Amino acid sequence: MSESTQSTTAVTGESEVADLCRDLIRIDTSNYGNNEGPGERAAAEYVAEKLAEVGVEAKIIESAKGRASAVARIEGEDRSRPGLLIHGHTDVVPANAEDWTHHPFSGEVADGCVWGRGAVDMKDMDAMTLAVIRERLRTGRKPPRDIVLAFLADEEAGGTYGARYLVDRHPDLFEGVTEAIGEVGGFSFTVNDDLRLYLIETAEKGMHWMRLTVEGTAGHGSMTNDDNAITELCEAVARLGRHKFPVRVTKTVRAFLDELSDALGVELDPEDMDATLAKLGGIAKLIGATLRNTAQPTMLGSGYKVNVIPGEATAHVDGRFLPGLEDEFLAELDSVLGPRVRREDVHADKAYETSFDGALVDAMQSALRAEDPIARAVPYCLSGGTDAKSFSDLGIRCFGFAPLRLPPELDFAGMFHGVDERVPVDGLQFGVRVLDRFLDGC
């Protein structure tokens, strides 16, 4: 394409979404969970600049040095209607460049995909949101109702410096908002040539990130010691790591399995995990953990010298519980760990669940079908957590809806916090079209 042709070609949401995604990926916003990373200030300023270009003023709010979120409100045609929140986080988990095919902060386009940390979690949705809003405002198309945009810090470490801070300190920013869409929903799962399911998140597990501590008797490493804290802790951690919590089918999981059974034409038995998950292909990683509570050991620490038996040993565990099952989860956890282990929360948050109905869900389904005639939207429960937990405290009904049509062979679930994270360019463009239709119908 010549320069003269490029200069006269109109910029659209579809034409710029990949570049917006690449720009965001190139801004390193790695969140190490200890407030020592680069922060999200540069990403917040980028978002504010892109919104300012189409006449929208975003507020940049810092909760701590460099920990910044950007929030903006776009007036709708009917301001008497409740508002809609579209939220996304700009922080990402760290990445080791040596493990990647393409540098994780290069935003390189290869094999039809934008590669980089955040490509699916979740700078893709941030880019799609910016692309849609910028095109609508360039062409003078107001949304039917007020839209609040929130590009948030710190989601990857629980949202303390992002969504939680804004909900606690600046709830006025979300005045009049009753519904929200955010990450980890709206992506496709191809059943066959005649059916693609799009998973809409209506529930997510609660969390207990916890520290386990065992105290023992310190001593010389050459001596016998029947009260070794490391031994006691490791035995408890091993029991927990091997423990299978019982299957518990929640309302959302039952609805998903019913929808999937109908789509596949076979009965899915949640009590037979192996047979059920074998039918789910690439989404088994996302769905499998929603059939039971989970507690995964993730870190161990103790001692300071090889010939010294320490008096204390610690471990960290990522615990997740299904909606309505927190008390059961904690009681079973303590039973497995035993009386010698002291546990304390590092970060805890509630589970969340809403129903799969209403005008907003209808708008999602209609927008998906308009762009993909074989689309069928189904509810599902997320095994992890999102900023929806914080916004639900304001009475906002939250859904995961970041629409992407994906090739069947792409291991989408495996790329969350994984190596070689990438998103198809045509998937981003599909998402722009769907979100635009969704805003018209919501």
mmCIF file of C-alpha atoms in Angstrom, residues 148-296:
data_model
loop_
_atom_site.group_PDB
_atom_site.id
_atom_site.type_symbol
_atom_site.label_atom_id
_atom_site.label_comp_id
_atom_site.label_asym_id
_atom_site.label_seq_id
_atom_site.Cartn_x
_atom_site.Cartn_y
_atom_site.Cartn_z
ATOM 1 C CA VAL A 148 -17.839 3.987 32.421
ATOM 2 C CA LEU A 149 -14.426 2.765 31.285
ATOM 3 C CA ALA A 150 -11.952 1.546 33.900
ATOM 4 C CA PHE A 151 -8.400 0.480 33.021
ATOM 5 C CA LEU A 152 -7.144 -0.862 36.306
ATOM 6 C CA ALA A 153 -3.966 -1.519 38.236
ATOM 7 C CA ASP A 154 -3.037 -4.558 40.291
ATOM 8 C CA GLU A 155 -5.636 -7.162 39.282
ATOM 9 C CA GLU A 156 -2.948 -9.840 39.133
ATOM 10 C CA ALA A 157 -2.228 -9.395 42.852
ATOM 11 C CA GLY A 158 -5.825 -9.125 44.034
ATOM 12 C CA GLY A 159 -6.704 -5.552 43.047
ATOM 13 C CA THR A 160 -5.668 -3.839 46.277
ATOM 14 C CA TYR A 161 -4.101 -0.922 44.360
ATOM 15 C CA GLY A 162 -6.697 -0.963 41.576
ATOM 16 C CA ALA A 163 -10.361 -1.958 41.658
ATOM 17 C CA ARG A 164 -10.474 -2.390 45.436
ATOM 18 C CA TYR A 165 -8.947 1.045 45.970
ATOM 19 C CA LEU A 166 -11.389 2.730 43.580
ATOM 20 C CA VAL A 167 -14.428 0.992 45.050
ATOM 21 C CA ASP A 168 -13.400 1.955 48.593
ATOM 22 C CA ARG A 169 -12.082 5.469 47.956
ATOM 23 C CA HIS A 170 -13.818 6.664 44.769
ATOM 24 C CA PRO A 171 -17.210 4.934 44.502
ATOM 25 C CA ASP A 172 -18.638 8.122 42.975
ATOM 26 C CA LEU A 173 -16.858 7.241 39.728
ATOM 27 C CA PHE A 174 -19.332 4.381 39.309
ATOM 28 C CA GLU A 175 -22.478 6.227 40.345
ATOM 29 C CA GLY A 176 -25.538 4.923 38.540
ATOM 30 C CA VAL A 177 -23.755 1.846 37.172
ATOM 31 C CA THR A 178 -25.726 -1.391 37.592
ATOM 32 C CA GLU A 179 -23.992 -3.834 35.203
ATOM 33 C CA ALA A 180 -20.462 -4.569 34.061
ATOM 34 C CA ILE A 181 -18.462 -6.627 31.605
ATOM 35 C CA GLY A 182 -14.836 -7.621 32.001
ATOM 36 C CA GLU A 183 -12.333 -10.373 31.343
ATOM 37 C CA VAL A 184 -12.276 -14.163 30.853
ATOM 38 C CA GLY A 185 -15.550 -14.622 29.043
ATOM 39 C CA GLY A 186 -16.997 -14.456 25.560
ATOM 40 C CA PHE A 187 -14.285 -16.654 24.002
ATOM 41 C CA SER A 188 -15.215 -19.492 21.674
ATOM 42 C CA PHE A 189 -15.084 -23.278 21.993
ATOM 43 C CA THR A 190 -15.710 -25.031 18.691
ATOM 44 C CA VAL A 191 -17.919 -28.090 19.131
ATOM 45 C CA ASN A 192 -18.267 -28.964 15.426
ATOM 46 C CA ASP A 193 -18.763 -27.316 12.043
ATOM 47 C CA ASP A 194 -22.277 -26.279 13.022
ATOM 48 C CA LEU A 195 -21.777 -25.045 16.577
ATOM 49 C CA ARG A 196 -19.435 -22.765 18.489
ATOM 50 C CA LEU A 197 -20.029 -22.174 22.154
ATOM 51 C CA TYR A 198 -19.074 -18.807 23.639
ATOM 52 C CA LEU A 199 -18.446 -19.053 27.367
ATOM 53 C CA ILE A 200 -19.857 -16.115 29.358
ATOM 54 C CA GLU A 201 -18.534 -15.868 32.884
ATOM 55 C CA THR A 202 -21.366 -15.563 35.410
ATOM 56 C CA ALA A 203 -19.523 -16.900 38.455
ATOM 57 C CA GLU A 204 -16.026 -17.121 39.854
ATOM 58 C CA LYS A 205 -14.418 -18.896 42.747
ATOM 59 C CA GLY A 206 -13.397 -17.111 45.901
ATOM 60 C CA MET A 207 -9.826 -17.124 47.101
ATOM 61 C CA HIS A 208 -7.733 -17.708 50.154
ATOM 62 C CA TRP A 209 -4.074 -17.077 49.386
ATOM 63 C CA MET A 210 -2.515 -18.264 52.602
ATOM 64 C CA ARG A 211 0.715 -18.746 54.471
ATOM 65 C CA LEU A 212 1.201 -22.009 56.358
ATOM 66 C CA THR A 213 3.606 -22.090 59.292
ATOM 67 C CA VAL A 214 4.948 -24.913 61.414
ATOM 68 C CA GLU A 215 7.145 -24.288 64.440
ATOM 69 C CA GLY A 216 9.600 -26.931 65.560
ATOM 70 C CA THR A 217 12.794 -27.315 67.554
ATOM 71 C CA ALA A 218 15.882 -25.638 66.139
ATOM 72 C CA GLY A 219 19.182 -27.440 66.329
ATOM 73 C CA HIS A 220 22.391 -28.594 64.687
ATOM 74 C CA GLY A 221 21.990 -30.270 61.309
ATOM 75 C CA SER A 222 24.200 -33.203 62.379
ATOM 76 C CA MET A 223 21.895 -34.156 65.244
ATOM 77 C CA THR A 224 18.756 -36.296 65.219
ATOM 78 C CA ASN A 225 15.608 -34.216 65.560
ATOM 79 C CA ASP A 226 12.106 -35.596 65.972
ATOM 80 C CA ASP A 227 10.576 -32.114 65.930
ATOM 81 C CA ASN A 228 11.845 -30.840 62.579
ATOM 82 C CA ALA A 229 9.565 -28.049 61.337
ATOM 83 C CA ILE A 230 10.492 -28.692 57.697
ATOM 84 C CA THR A 231 9.563 -32.367 57.925
ATOM 85 C CA GLU A 232 6.228 -31.622 59.557
ATOM 86 C CA LEU A 233 5.369 -28.895 57.089
ATOM 87 C CA CYS A 234 6.380 -30.906 54.037
ATOM 88 C CA GLU A 235 4.240 -33.815 55.118
ATOM 89 C CA ALA A 236 1.263 -31.497 55.538
ATOM 90 C CA VAL A 237 1.888 -29.788 52.200
ATOM 91 C CA ALA A 238 2.212 -33.152 50.467
ATOM 92 C CA ARG A 239 -1.113 -34.287 51.942
ATOM 93 C CA LEU A 240 -2.758 -31.093 50.732
ATOM 94 C CA GLY A 241 -1.170 -31.257 47.288
ATOM 95 C CA ARG A 242 -2.481 -34.781 46.751
ATOM 96 C CA HIS A 243 -5.893 -34.158 48.298
ATOM 97 C CA LYS A 244 -8.952 -34.231 46.026
ATOM 98 C CA PHE A 245 -11.795 -32.126 47.323
ATOM 99 C CA PRO A 246 -15.215 -33.638 46.582
ATOM 100 C CA VAL A 247 -17.172 -32.668 43.477
ATOM 101 C CA ARG A 248 -19.689 -29.916 44.162
ATOM 102 C CA VAL A 249 -21.950 -28.896 41.275
ATOM 103 C CA THR A 250 -23.006 -25.262 41.689
ATOM 104 C CA LYS A 251 -25.856 -23.574 39.852
ATOM 105 C CA THR A 252 -23.592 -22.132 37.162
ATOM 106 C CA VAL A 253 -21.607 -25.325 36.651
ATOM 107 C CA ARG A 254 -24.836 -27.335 36.362
ATOM 108 C CA ALA A 255 -26.139 -24.881 33.759
ATOM 109 C CA PHE A 256 -22.879 -25.141 31.794
ATOM 110 C CA LEU A 257 -22.864 -28.932 31.861
ATOM 111 C CA ASP A 258 -26.519 -29.025 30.783
ATOM 112 C CA GLU A 259 -25.789 -26.696 27.864
ATOM 113 C CA LEU A 260 -22.721 -28.688 26.881
ATOM 114 C CA SER A 261 -24.577 -31.997 27.159
ATOM 115 C CA ASP A 262 -27.222 -30.651 24.820
ATOM 116 C CA ALA A 263 -24.608 -29.331 22.384
ATOM 117 C CA LEU A 264 -22.624 -32.581 22.322
ATOM 118 C CA GLY A 265 -25.663 -34.811 22.423
ATOM 119 C CA VAL A 266 -24.196 -36.846 25.290
ATOM 120 C CA GLU A 267 -24.692 -37.009 29.023
ATOM 121 C CA LEU A 268 -21.920 -35.405 31.047
ATOM 122 C CA ASP A 269 -21.466 -36.793 34.533
ATOM 123 C CA PRO A 270 -19.667 -34.418 36.925
ATOM 124 C CA GLU A 271 -18.971 -37.374 39.219
ATOM 125 C CA ASP A 272 -16.905 -38.984 36.430
ATOM 126 C CA MET A 273 -14.259 -36.287 36.030
ATOM 127 C CA ASP A 274 -12.051 -38.083 33.539
ATOM 128 C CA ALA A 275 -14.868 -38.815 31.102
ATOM 129 C CA THR A 276 -16.328 -35.345 31.434
ATOM 130 C CA LEU A 277 -13.075 -33.457 30.931
ATOM 131 C CA ALA A 278 -12.061 -35.656 28.007
ATOM 132 C CA LYS A 279 -14.974 -34.172 26.078
ATOM 133 C CA LEU A 280 -13.973 -30.556 26.763
ATOM 134 C CA GLY A 281 -10.738 -30.341 24.770
ATOM 135 C CA GLY A 282 -8.756 -27.153 25.339
ATOM 136 C CA ILE A 283 -11.162 -25.646 27.857
ATOM 137 C CA ALA A 284 -10.803 -28.565 30.270
ATOM 138 C CA LYS A 285 -8.156 -26.595 32.202
ATOM 139 C CA LEU A 286 -10.621 -23.778 32.812
ATOM 140 C CA ILE A 287 -13.618 -25.946 33.580
ATOM 141 C CA GLY A 288 -12.082 -28.838 35.509
ATOM 142 C CA ALA A 289 -11.235 -26.744 38.558
ATOM 143 C CA THR A 290 -14.811 -25.416 38.793
ATOM 144 C CA LEU A 291 -16.168 -28.821 39.798
ATOM 145 C CA ARG A 292 -14.529 -28.737 43.225
ATOM 146 C CA ASN A 293 -12.671 -26.532 45.684
ATOM 147 C CA THR A 294 -8.902 -26.501 45.208
ATOM 148 C CA ALA A 295 -5.780 -25.744 47.255
ATOM 149 C CA GLN A 296 -2.452 -25.760 45.427
#
